[in-house]
Amino acid sequence: GRERLLASFETVNGHFRSLFARLYGGGRAHLTLTEADDPLNSGLEIMASPPGKRLQSLSLLSGGEQALTAIALLFAVFLTNPAPICILDEVDAPLDDSNVDRFCTLVEDIAEETGTRFLIVTHHRLTMARMDRLYGVTMAERGVSQLVSVDLRAAEAMRETA
Amino acid sequence: GRERLLASFETVNGHFRSLFARLYGGGRAHLTLTEADDPLNSGLEIMASPPGKRLQSLSLLSGGEQALTAIALLFAVFLTNPAPICILDEVDAPLDDSNVDRFCTLVEDIAEETGTRFLIVTHHRLTMARMDRLYGVTMAERGVSQLVSVDLRAAEAMRETA
Amino acid sequence: VQFTRVRLTGFKSFVDPTELDIAPGLTGVVGPNGCGKSNILEAIRWCMGEGSARQLRGGGMDDVIFSGTSDRPARNIAEVSIELDNHQKDAPTAVNEFDQITVTRRIERDSGSNYKVNNQDARARDVQLLFADLQTGARSTGIVSQGKIAAIVAAKTVERRTILEEAA
Amino acid sequence: VQFTRVRLTGFKSFVDPTELDIAPGLTGVVGPNGCGKSNILEAIRWCMGEGSARQLRGGGMDDVIFSGTSDRPARNIAEVSIELDNHQKDAPTAVNEFDQITVTRRIERDSGSNYKVNNQDARARDVQLLFADLQTGARSTGIVSQGKIAAIVAAKTVERRTILEEAA
Ligand SMILES: Nc1ncnc2c1ncn2[C@@H]1O[C@H](COP(=O)(O)OP(=O)(O)OP(=O)(O)O)[C@@H](O)[C@H]1O
Ligand SMILES: Nc1ncnc2c1ncn2[C@@H]1O[C@H](COP(=O)(O)OP(=O)(O)OP(=O)(O)O)[C@@H](O)[C@H]1O
Ligand SMILES: [Mg+2]
Ligand SMILES: [Mg+2]
């Protein structure tokens, strides 16, 4: 139990460092166990230094920086045992356009490396534009959902009507 | 203590019902005290029915619907004692374009009715376009923030560079 | 094994039979607030064997059944199916003989859920183990519900460590 | 009473003297992730007398002082001023004689904060009461920090009731 957790910690930490740099276009980050000699009861601390900024605990970063760092952690764990499917519900909500761009690039790369199929719910125009295909969900009849294939222009219009 | 809380509950509930309808362009909602006979220790339940949907507890609504309803509650309390300043940090993040539109209309109306000055942090293009003026925050020198007046086109470009 | 399709009927706001194809690469789902995007994702987690109604924003599991509108009566049955392609023949032994594996969960108001795998009755546990053998499942890291990112950020360090245990 | 301007120096990422004018109507603040938007809002809450460093994302109150970059050394002092216009003569009695009221908070590393109101030393409590008399303040309903909406949605019903108490 203890050995396995320490081993997976090292693997996840390795993925996390490289994913952080890919999502931020630079910078450094790492994970630490608050109680390295009692990993099964330890806490998981996240130390991150976005490009050009000092190393800080996660709590001192901005809202978008915290979200991007948490995304890196999630994918770091995911990559230790990639699944055939990955489902993301509005994870790009707090990200600005340049972070969304790098997020989409990462997701494209993972899809290519692992063959994972992604289902991504988003309100972001940039994310929509990077998808291979789009489904729109509508409630033309109130309270009743309908699913429909859409192209990018229809999807952009769909963000607005409610 | 008890009398005052019940009285302000009624006032807030009145504001909340009308603000909900303004933010949703329809629908109905109300607040309830879980222990009406012990208001000082009671919980505050929120029942909401977006246009065309059944009355439900807040927890069953969508992410954006929950946010919009919470905004209605905050402004309902605010309007009982309007302050000279109101500061909003990315409250429009989970809202789609039509809800953002009604949110901006509400904020414009409150500013006009109460004379309150608003400071609104946003990533939403639609919100930016409705502001009376815009400040951009940049980190041209890494880790050092600068404030600069911007027009709408510069602000839209500013969302992207980081 | 690959996910190829999800079908849902009577699940939350998707009262009418709905099909979602899952093709290779990136599939986006868009639409205004409250139109049903998260409901689709919850249908997938529910079919994978999610046992807690609170994880699906409900008070009880019957809350996933279409509860009616002013123009339509409530339903009494909700059903979701996930179709898996197994042409690579790398599925768990119990189901590896099949080229296609269909997992179905169905709930009837006041009488609970039942599961089928390729039309054979199955228990919730069997379905959860099947998806776990595929490195996925309702609580797995790759299924990121709305608000999960914020929860990770806000989590106490000890809660956060439990994310690692999925990797172990 | 109207808010007209905020000045900050050495506060978090705003190491250089910065002025933010607050004009009537709606003022938008935009920029990429991590550029400093929330820092400005926290400066205002801090100057209003916020006593908890955790409410400002810090471990201790010294965390609001500019902590340096690879090109610039850390500072030892942070100072924020809020300028209020009182031409309507509707300010609290103690300060109503003035046409303009300036509240300043200054912190020196390892030696704590001090406050001034129109250049007179003041205690944190005086400043908090001043803003409370203006129906505002660091914890007031009209000051909505990033994540506060999500907190209201996630709050237990009993926690949520405390929002009402500001109205009472
Ligand atoms: N059992 C049910 N029967 C009918 N409608 C339901 C049921 N459960 C939830 N709903 C409706 O589904 C809607 C929520 O859908 P969902 O959470 O999928 O929205 P969304 O598209 O994700 O929106 P957002 O962009 O705001 O996150 C709510 O309006 C709710 O009324
Ligand atoms: N004491 C300090 N000294 C220097 N920089 C600091 C200090 N405290 C915080 N920062 C920096 O300020 C940045 C956060 O700024 P802020 O939270 O205002 O961003 P933001 O513009 O609100 O971003 P978002 O859109 O992601 O919410 C962090 O990158 C952090 O490194
Ligand atoms: Mg949703
Ligand atoms: Mg921020």
XYZ file of C-alpha atoms and ligand atoms in Angstrom:
724
model
C 0.000 0.000 0.000
C 2.632 2.467 1.141
C 5.163 1.474 -1.565
C 2.571 1.703 -4.309
C 1.385 5.132 -3.210
C 4.958 6.465 -3.131
C 5.670 4.979 -6.546
C 2.555 6.462 -8.105
C 3.359 9.771 -6.406
C 6.668 9.854 -8.260
C 5.015 8.962 -11.569
C 2.249 11.531 -11.149
C 4.764 14.175 -10.093
C 6.761 13.514 -13.254
C 3.695 13.923 -15.470
C 2.540 16.956 -13.467
C 5.804 18.859 -13.948
C 5.720 18.430 -17.703
C 1.975 19.048 -18.094
C 2.239 22.259 -16.058
C 4.935 23.557 -18.374
C 2.854 22.646 -21.443
C -0.279 24.350 -20.104
C 1.540 27.492 -18.993
C 3.963 27.663 -21.901
C 6.754 27.607 -19.318
C 7.163 27.940 -15.571
C 7.767 25.173 -13.039
C 5.702 23.237 -10.529
C 5.897 20.150 -8.379
C 3.900 18.147 -5.864
C 4.967 17.406 -2.303
C 3.639 15.027 0.320
C 3.174 16.873 3.594
C 4.120 13.712 5.502
C 6.599 11.894 3.311
C 7.110 9.140 5.920
C 3.384 8.467 6.282
C 2.102 8.739 2.710
C -1.152 6.886 3.324
C -2.258 9.685 5.676
C -0.341 12.520 4.137
C -1.623 15.649 2.455
C -0.792 16.601 -1.132
C 0.688 20.066 -1.481
C 1.000 21.826 -4.849
C 3.837 24.315 -5.390
C 3.696 26.300 -8.611
C 5.655 29.049 -10.270
C 3.964 30.413 -13.438
C 6.432 31.841 -15.975
C 8.339 34.747 -14.451
C 6.723 34.396 -11.023
C 8.033 33.104 -7.708
C 7.294 29.598 -6.481
C 4.133 29.735 -4.383
C 1.582 27.475 -2.831
C -1.527 26.976 -4.966
C -3.648 29.203 -2.732
C -1.730 32.361 -3.651
C -2.268 32.024 -7.399
C -5.021 33.732 -9.380
C -8.372 32.021 -10.064
C -7.392 31.064 -13.595
C -3.896 29.979 -12.557
C -5.365 27.714 -9.858
C -7.728 26.112 -12.371
C -4.968 25.543 -14.925
C -2.763 23.958 -12.253
C -5.592 21.662 -11.101
C -6.138 20.611 -14.726
C -2.458 19.684 -14.917
C -2.833 17.561 -11.773
C -5.923 15.767 -13.076
C -4.292 14.925 -16.390
C -1.108 13.839 -14.596
C -3.102 11.204 -12.717
C -5.069 10.345 -15.868
C -1.915 9.670 -17.879
C -0.702 7.047 -15.419
C -3.651 4.905 -16.589
C -5.238 6.509 -19.653
C -8.881 5.583 -20.201
C -10.651 5.167 -23.560
C -12.870 8.145 -22.680
C -12.335 11.507 -20.989
C -15.265 13.780 -20.143
C -14.697 17.451 -19.272
C -17.565 19.677 -18.077
C -16.646 23.379 -18.500
C -13.102 23.043 -17.109
C -12.035 25.960 -19.344
C -14.512 28.399 -17.745
C -11.985 30.533 -15.765
C -9.250 30.502 -18.440
C -8.251 33.414 -20.662
C -7.769 32.965 -24.409
C -4.062 32.089 -24.393
C -4.512 29.498 -21.619
C -7.501 28.031 -23.474
C -5.325 27.753 -26.571
C -2.659 25.743 -24.730
C -5.343 23.663 -22.986
C -6.809 22.685 -26.377
C -3.355 21.815 -27.707
C -2.742 19.545 -24.718
C -6.064 17.779 -25.155
C -5.348 17.257 -28.887
C -1.930 15.793 -28.006
C -3.340 13.421 -25.392
C -6.039 12.247 -27.822
C -3.322 11.498 -30.355
C -0.925 9.796 -27.908
C -3.432 7.602 -26.081
C -6.345 7.232 -28.490
C -8.668 8.591 -25.782
C -11.947 10.028 -27.054
C -12.892 13.349 -25.489
C -16.336 14.758 -24.698
C -15.909 18.445 -23.856
C -18.697 20.747 -22.647
C -17.748 24.371 -23.148
C -19.019 27.950 -23.475
C -15.666 29.155 -24.910
C -15.633 30.137 -28.590
C -11.973 29.205 -28.934
C -12.527 25.701 -27.559
C -15.476 25.110 -29.887
C -13.316 26.064 -32.835
C -10.724 23.411 -31.927
C -13.175 20.479 -31.685
C -13.366 17.792 -34.372
C -17.164 17.940 -34.240
C -19.861 19.736 -32.261
C -23.185 18.802 -30.727
C -25.608 21.486 -29.703
C -28.096 20.978 -26.909
C -31.286 22.977 -27.147
C -34.571 23.321 -25.299
C -36.791 24.445 -28.143
C -39.627 22.905 -26.167
C -39.265 24.270 -22.624
C -37.855 21.784 -20.137
C -37.175 19.201 -22.881
C -33.616 18.770 -24.211
C -32.726 17.905 -27.773
C -29.320 16.950 -29.150
C -28.323 18.082 -32.636
C -25.142 18.033 -34.711
C -23.982 21.568 -35.468
C -21.214 23.305 -37.365
C -19.136 26.031 -35.768
C -21.287 28.968 -36.911
C -24.479 27.345 -35.626
C -22.692 26.523 -32.370
C -21.675 30.149 -31.889
C -25.254 31.267 -32.431
C -26.383 28.600 -29.984
C -24.410 30.125 -27.129
C -26.750 33.070 -27.195
C -30.292 31.815 -27.470
C -31.960 30.616 -24.331
C -33.263 40.349 16.916
C -35.867 37.837 15.846
C -38.328 40.493 14.647
C -35.680 42.325 12.650
C -34.497 39.158 10.933
C -38.052 38.209 9.941
C -38.719 41.712 8.667
C -35.559 41.798 6.590
C -36.343 38.302 5.332
C -39.624 39.610 3.922
C -37.902 42.607 2.334
C -35.124 40.506 0.821
C -37.643 37.939 -0.424
C -39.567 40.710 -2.164
C -36.450 42.014 -3.913
C -35.321 38.460 -4.714
C -38.563 37.528 -6.489
C -38.401 40.546 -8.774
C -34.625 40.379 -9.403
C -34.908 36.685 -10.331
C -37.548 37.495 -12.934
C -35.405 40.333 -14.328
C -32.272 38.158 -14.584
C -34.101 35.191 -16.140
C -36.446 37.205 -18.316
C -39.293 35.417 -16.548
C -39.794 32.467 -14.224
C -40.476 32.549 -10.484
C -38.497 32.047 -7.312
C -38.749 32.599 -3.612
C -36.823 32.141 -0.383
C -37.978 30.087 2.586
C -36.732 29.809 6.134
C -36.323 26.161 7.052
C -37.340 26.957 10.654
C -39.794 29.823 10.413
C -40.380 29.829 14.183
C -36.674 30.003 15.006
C -35.311 32.405 12.387
C -32.089 33.188 14.213
C -31.001 29.558 13.831
C -32.859 28.727 10.670
C -31.503 27.787 7.270
C -32.249 29.738 4.097
C -33.691 27.618 1.297
C -33.914 28.843 -2.276
C -36.709 27.552 -4.520
C -36.480 28.516 -8.165
C -38.373 27.844 -11.360
C -36.617 29.196 -14.477
C -39.006 30.072 -17.322
C -40.907 26.968 -18.407
C -39.368 24.704 -15.766
C -40.762 23.211 -12.569
C -40.098 24.729 -9.172
C -36.970 23.078 -7.767
C -34.487 23.492 -4.992
C -31.336 25.350 -6.037
C -29.247 22.189 -6.079
C -31.108 20.696 -9.046
C -30.499 23.644 -11.360
C -27.675 23.888 -13.898
C -24.346 25.525 -13.050
C -25.239 28.748 -14.816
C -28.766 28.779 -13.380
C -27.379 28.374 -9.870
C -24.981 31.275 -10.374
C -27.688 33.550 -11.786
C -29.971 32.723 -8.840
C -27.200 33.436 -6.323
C -26.575 36.784 -8.032
C -30.266 37.598 -7.585
C -29.977 36.774 -3.876
C -26.874 38.925 -3.395
C -28.435 41.926 -5.108
C -31.668 41.396 -3.154
C -29.747 41.839 0.093
C -27.705 44.690 -1.407
C -30.817 46.631 -2.369
C -32.127 46.679 1.211
C -29.166 48.984 2.015
C -27.506 50.099 -1.227
C -23.846 51.080 -0.838
C -21.994 53.772 -2.814
C -19.780 51.078 -4.322
C -20.329 47.547 -5.606
C -17.382 45.343 -6.616
C -17.944 42.178 -8.696
C -15.088 39.755 -9.427
C -15.965 37.534 -12.413
C -19.543 36.776 -11.288
C -20.526 36.403 -14.971
C -18.065 33.541 -15.582
C -20.615 30.658 -15.826
C -23.282 32.647 -17.709
C -24.218 32.256 -21.367
C -24.613 35.286 -23.619
C -28.325 35.911 -23.059
C -27.981 35.683 -19.273
C -24.957 38.016 -19.417
C -27.062 40.463 -21.388
C -29.780 40.543 -18.712
C -27.151 40.677 -15.957
C -25.624 43.790 -17.538
C -29.061 45.396 -17.907
C -29.760 44.783 -14.219
C -26.444 46.300 -13.166
C -27.087 49.363 -15.364
C -30.536 49.770 -13.777
C -29.203 49.490 -10.220
C -26.464 52.035 -10.980
C -29.125 54.410 -12.238
C -31.592 53.836 -9.383
C -29.140 53.990 -6.472
C -26.186 55.972 -7.793
C -23.906 53.063 -6.870
C -20.588 52.958 -8.729
C -19.653 49.527 -10.036
C -16.212 47.965 -10.437
C -16.612 44.804 -12.546
C -13.836 42.324 -13.308
C -14.746 40.192 -16.307
C -13.433 37.961 -19.095
C -16.749 38.197 -21.024
C -16.689 40.196 -24.276
C -20.357 41.116 -23.914
C -19.861 42.533 -20.416
C -16.870 44.596 -21.522
C -18.963 46.103 -24.294
C -21.595 47.284 -21.791
C -19.180 49.101 -19.456
C -18.941 52.901 -19.350
C -15.132 52.672 -19.290
C -12.477 49.979 -19.172
C -9.206 49.481 -17.371
C -6.771 46.855 -18.556
C -4.348 45.155 -16.212
C -1.121 43.930 -17.765
C 2.115 42.314 -16.666
C 4.415 43.589 -19.399
C 7.202 43.175 -16.853
C 6.764 39.681 -15.412
C 5.280 39.601 -11.932
C 4.630 43.373 -11.960
C 1.094 44.671 -12.637
C 0.279 47.872 -14.476
C -3.120 49.538 -14.812
C -4.022 51.307 -18.047
C -7.163 52.873 -19.519
C -8.267 50.987 -22.626
C -10.970 51.184 -25.240
C -13.074 48.168 -26.167
C -10.876 46.947 -29.033
C -7.725 47.126 -26.914
C -9.581 45.342 -24.102
C -10.590 42.509 -26.416
C -6.984 42.078 -27.513
C -5.935 42.151 -23.882
C -7.967 39.050 -23.039
C -5.587 37.058 -25.187
C -2.062 38.110 -24.399
C -0.469 36.651 -21.313
C -12.119 -1.113 -26.063
C -13.648 2.107 -27.350
C -16.733 4.082 -26.404
C -18.884 4.528 -29.511
C -22.355 5.668 -28.491
C -24.638 6.691 -25.642
C -28.435 6.362 -25.772
C -30.787 7.912 -23.242
C -34.550 8.028 -22.706
C -36.456 9.641 -19.879
C -33.201 10.749 -18.203
C -33.643 14.194 -16.639
C -34.499 16.711 -19.367
C -33.886 14.146 -22.144
C -37.382 12.704 -22.110
C -37.333 11.674 -25.782
C -34.969 8.927 -27.068
C -31.588 10.552 -27.749
C -28.403 9.202 -29.343
C -24.940 10.669 -28.876
C -22.203 9.262 -31.136
C -18.696 9.235 -29.694
C -16.223 9.391 -32.544
C -12.402 9.538 -32.300
C -10.755 12.793 -31.241
C -12.508 15.743 -29.654
C -16.297 16.101 -29.481
C -17.635 19.410 -28.204
C -21.001 19.907 -26.509
C -22.407 23.447 -26.496
C -25.589 25.297 -25.639
C -27.057 27.889 -23.276
C -27.347 27.613 -19.480
C -29.759 24.944 -18.343
C -30.278 23.322 -21.751
C -29.042 19.868 -20.639
C -25.288 19.560 -21.347
C -24.334 18.380 -17.842
C -27.369 16.078 -17.857
C -25.835 14.097 -20.736
C -22.563 13.701 -18.882
C -24.449 12.645 -15.740
C -26.297 10.031 -17.788
C -22.940 8.465 -18.677
C -21.755 8.484 -15.050
C -25.100 7.059 -13.923
C -24.912 4.213 -16.429
C -21.353 3.454 -15.250
C -22.847 2.690 -11.833
C -22.852 5.928 -9.847
C -24.572 4.954 -6.610
C -24.977 8.332 -4.933
C -27.896 10.531 -5.974
C -26.156 13.566 -4.482
C -23.297 13.105 -6.973
C -25.946 13.602 -9.665
C -27.466 16.685 -7.996
C -30.469 14.725 -6.757
C -32.100 14.021 -3.417
C -32.973 10.436 -4.350
C -32.144 8.315 -7.392
C -35.691 8.745 -8.762
C -34.693 12.398 -9.376
C -32.959 11.298 -12.592
C -36.302 10.321 -14.117
C -37.934 13.007 -16.282
C -40.165 14.866 -13.838
C -42.510 16.537 -16.301
C -43.235 20.007 -17.656
C -46.452 22.009 -18.049
C -46.971 20.266 -21.426
C -45.700 16.778 -20.656
C -46.401 14.423 -17.784
C -43.626 12.962 -15.676
C -42.193 9.637 -16.753
C -41.768 6.576 -14.567
C -38.786 5.027 -16.314
C -35.332 6.286 -17.271
C -32.868 4.231 -19.308
C -29.303 4.884 -20.464
C -27.099 2.613 -22.593
C -23.370 2.867 -23.327
C -22.099 1.016 -26.396
C -18.485 -0.181 -26.399
C -16.586 -1.454 -29.397
C -14.314 -4.465 -28.723
C -12.834 -5.251 -32.135
C -9.368 -4.900 -30.575
C -10.329 -7.859 -28.312
C -8.771 -6.235 -25.244
C -11.860 -6.236 -23.038
C -12.046 -7.897 -19.583
C -12.184 -11.688 -19.905
C -15.834 -11.995 -18.888
C -16.965 -10.013 -21.934
C -14.039 -10.360 -24.331
C -15.861 -12.819 -26.571
C -18.122 -10.009 -27.819
C -17.297 -7.551 -30.626
C -19.691 -5.048 -29.077
C -20.550 -4.617 -25.402
C -23.673 -2.716 -24.400
C -24.172 -1.671 -20.789
C -27.705 -0.579 -19.884
C -29.076 0.864 -16.664
C -32.769 1.338 -16.166
C -34.657 2.766 -13.219
C -38.347 2.537 -12.458
C -39.928 5.037 -10.075
C -40.164 3.676 -6.519
C -38.622 0.349 -7.506
C -34.891 0.918 -8.055
C -32.345 0.331 -10.821
C -31.368 -2.732 -12.727
C -28.429 -3.282 -15.053
C -27.809 -5.373 -18.159
C -24.565 -6.208 -19.964
C -25.359 -7.434 -23.470
C -28.880 -8.232 -22.317
C -27.719 -10.347 -19.393
C -28.850 -9.116 -15.985
C -25.911 -7.739 -14.010
C -25.358 -6.195 -10.619
C -24.182 -2.635 -10.064
C -20.909 -4.046 -8.766
C -20.279 -5.987 -11.992
C -20.782 -2.842 -14.063
C -18.542 -0.759 -11.810
C -15.804 -3.396 -12.032
C -16.165 -3.627 -15.812
C -15.546 0.104 -16.220
C -12.761 0.019 -13.596
C -11.042 -2.650 -15.714
C -11.208 -0.134 -18.565
C -9.421 2.441 -16.336
C -12.589 4.532 -16.154
C -15.799 4.774 -14.104
C -18.145 7.330 -12.550
C -15.573 8.511 -9.978
C -12.458 8.208 -12.138
C -10.055 11.070 -12.787
C -10.966 11.284 -16.453
C -14.595 12.135 -15.687
C -14.454 15.791 -14.633
C -17.856 17.095 -13.527
C -18.770 20.781 -13.436
C -17.193 22.222 -10.299
C -14.675 19.403 -9.789
C -11.746 21.666 -10.707
C -12.874 24.214 -8.101
C -13.222 21.397 -5.553
C -9.640 20.251 -6.166
C -8.391 23.815 -5.711
C -10.378 24.277 -2.497
C -9.647 20.813 -1.086
C -7.692 20.318 2.104
C -4.326 18.738 1.335
C -5.448 15.420 2.813
C -8.540 15.258 0.607
C -6.401 16.105 -2.390
C -4.077 13.193 -1.738
C -6.960 10.814 -2.489
C -6.637 11.793 -6.165
C -3.304 9.962 -6.149
C -4.909 6.769 -4.984
C -6.630 6.390 -8.313
C -3.177 6.286 -9.913
C -1.852 3.729 -7.409
C -20.518 59.913 0.055
C -18.945 58.623 -3.135
C -15.864 56.538 -3.842
C -13.644 58.466 -6.264
C -10.182 56.905 -6.312
C -7.953 54.116 -5.046
C -4.159 54.394 -4.820
C -1.847 51.483 -4.162
C 1.896 50.973 -3.792
C 3.767 47.803 -2.980
C 0.497 45.846 -2.691
C 0.928 42.342 -4.102
C 1.877 42.569 -7.798
C 1.285 46.361 -7.865
C 4.761 47.289 -6.717
C 4.785 50.671 -8.495
C 2.417 53.508 -7.437
C -0.915 52.922 -9.159
C -4.079 55.030 -9.335
C -7.546 53.728 -10.153
C -10.241 56.364 -10.747
C -13.786 55.351 -9.806
C -16.204 57.346 -11.929
C -20.033 57.095 -11.964
C -21.670 54.117 -13.626
C -19.927 50.908 -14.641
C -16.141 50.506 -14.699
C -14.797 47.294 -16.203
C -11.462 45.678 -15.315
C -10.023 43.210 -17.842
C -6.845 41.291 -18.525
C -5.404 37.779 -18.753
C -5.208 35.215 -15.933
C -2.828 36.199 -13.162
C -2.251 39.784 -14.312
C -3.554 41.393 -11.075
C -7.293 42.132 -11.418
C -8.321 40.423 -8.167
C -5.310 41.981 -6.454
C -6.800 45.449 -7.023
C -10.107 44.401 -5.525
C -8.303 42.842 -2.558
C -6.448 46.118 -2.030
C -9.792 47.865 -1.580
C -11.052 45.226 0.869
C -7.741 45.371 2.751
C -7.895 49.150 3.092
C -11.488 48.856 4.380
C -10.086 46.883 7.310
C -10.080 43.211 6.317
C -8.447 41.533 9.296
C -8.044 37.981 8.008
C -5.094 37.203 5.763
C -6.829 34.038 4.568
C -9.643 36.174 3.123
C -6.931 37.761 0.950
C -5.407 34.417 -0.102
C -2.457 34.855 2.238
C -0.912 32.904 5.090
C -0.055 36.041 7.057
C -0.834 39.711 6.483
C 2.747 40.372 5.301
C 1.787 38.305 2.225
C 0.118 41.405 0.763
C 3.485 43.164 0.484
C 5.195 42.866 -2.908
C 7.381 39.778 -2.535
C 9.805 40.405 -5.392
C 10.599 38.983 -8.811
C 13.836 37.869 -10.472
C 14.411 41.507 -11.524
C 13.076 43.352 -8.505
C 13.701 42.885 -4.796
C 10.867 42.378 -2.350
C 9.430 45.477 -0.707
C 8.932 46.014 3.008
C 5.962 48.372 2.873
C 2.546 48.229 1.222
C 0.120 51.137 1.256
C -3.422 51.560 -0.075
C -5.597 54.698 0.057
C -9.297 55.086 -0.706
C -10.534 58.605 -1.503
C -14.147 59.460 -0.715
C -15.982 62.546 -1.894
C -18.300 64.117 0.698
C -19.722 67.161 -1.110
C -23.217 65.821 -0.377
C -22.331 66.212 3.349
C -23.918 62.873 4.247
C -20.892 61.253 5.859
C -20.807 59.894 9.436
C -20.684 62.719 11.971
C -17.074 62.171 12.965
C -15.844 63.017 9.458
C -18.735 65.014 7.979
C -16.879 68.322 8.274
C -14.568 67.256 5.420
C -15.304 67.604 1.690
C -12.938 64.739 0.992
C -12.136 61.766 3.229
C -9.017 59.719 2.605
C -8.596 56.349 4.336
C -5.073 54.916 4.247
C -3.766 51.590 5.444
C -0.080 50.861 5.515
C 1.763 47.715 6.544
C 5.433 47.303 7.313
C 6.993 43.845 7.176
C 7.125 42.194 10.622
C 5.576 45.208 12.306
C 1.870 45.245 11.443
C -0.622 47.684 9.924
C -1.584 51.187 10.787
C -4.490 53.286 9.547
C -5.054 56.975 8.918
C -8.261 58.890 8.207
C -7.406 62.277 6.704
C -3.903 61.950 8.147
C -5.157 61.276 11.667
C -4.095 57.948 13.147
C -7.048 55.605 13.449
C -7.668 52.085 14.646
C -8.821 49.237 12.414
C -12.138 49.318 14.252
C -12.707 53.008 13.440
C -12.142 52.341 9.752
C -14.411 49.286 9.731
C -17.172 51.275 11.433
C -16.727 54.174 9.013
C -17.309 51.918 6.009
C -20.145 50.100 7.819
C -21.845 53.473 8.263
C -21.590 53.816 4.483
C -23.405 50.440 4.104
C -20.225 48.850 2.786
C -17.061 47.147 4.081
C -14.725 44.254 3.353
C -17.352 41.599 4.197
C -20.411 43.407 2.881
C -22.785 41.922 0.316
C -21.796 44.422 -2.353
C -18.176 43.245 -2.382
C -18.300 39.959 -4.306
C -14.906 38.228 -4.423
C -13.964 35.614 -7.004
C -15.590 32.369 -5.915
C -18.152 33.961 -3.593
C -21.044 33.087 -5.926
C -19.949 29.441 -5.960
C -19.685 29.533 -2.154
C -23.266 30.797 -1.823
C -24.488 28.012 -4.116
C -22.560 25.355 -2.200
C -23.360 26.715 1.275
C -25.389 24.769 3.773
C -28.751 26.436 4.322
C -27.698 27.641 7.778
C -24.553 29.328 6.433
C -26.617 30.928 3.702
C -28.976 32.500 6.221
C -26.106 34.648 7.486
C -26.341 36.644 4.241
C -29.696 37.925 5.505
C -28.138 39.245 8.663
C -26.350 41.941 6.701
C -29.781 43.181 5.604
C -31.178 43.117 9.143
N -35.557 14.851 -13.500
C -35.625 15.929 -14.297
N -36.643 16.068 -15.160
C -36.707 17.158 -15.981
N -35.792 18.141 -16.000
C -34.735 18.038 -15.164
C -34.588 16.944 -14.278
N -33.444 17.114 -13.577
C -32.898 18.274 -13.999
N -33.675 18.832 -14.951
C -33.449 20.112 -15.621
O -32.250 20.085 -16.345
C -31.707 21.404 -16.314
C -30.232 21.368 -16.031
O -29.572 20.907 -17.109
P -27.990 20.916 -17.147
O -27.442 20.953 -15.760
O -27.587 19.794 -18.011
O -27.684 22.294 -17.845
P -26.358 22.759 -18.567
O -26.595 22.723 -20.020
O -25.202 21.970 -18.060
O -26.212 24.272 -18.146
P -24.958 25.148 -17.623
O -24.287 25.683 -18.862
O -25.601 26.247 -16.862
O -24.082 24.284 -16.812
C -32.334 22.157 -15.194
O -32.982 23.305 -15.691
C -33.319 21.210 -14.600
O -34.560 21.855 -14.414
N 2.757 39.603 -2.399
C 2.849 39.438 -3.721
N 3.900 39.951 -4.394
C 3.994 39.795 -5.750
N 3.077 39.143 -6.500
C 2.014 38.623 -5.870
C 1.832 38.737 -4.460
N 0.670 38.100 -4.124
C 0.164 37.622 -5.270
N 0.948 37.920 -6.324
C 0.764 37.535 -7.709
O -0.436 38.085 -8.215
C -0.940 37.153 -9.162
C -2.435 36.991 -8.979
O -3.069 38.093 -9.392
P -4.651 38.122 -9.448
O -5.235 37.112 -8.537
O -5.055 39.531 -9.240
O -4.945 37.677 -10.939
P -6.248 37.904 -11.797
O -5.980 38.971 -12.771
O -7.423 38.093 -10.893
O -6.392 36.546 -12.601
P -7.648 35.590 -12.912
O -8.292 36.104 -14.164
O -6.996 34.264 -13.162
O -8.546 35.596 -11.726
C -0.346 35.812 -8.918
O 0.322 35.379 -10.078
C 0.617 36.045 -7.797
O 1.851 35.457 -8.104
Mg -23.663 22.344 -16.789
Mg -8.977 36.923 -10.336
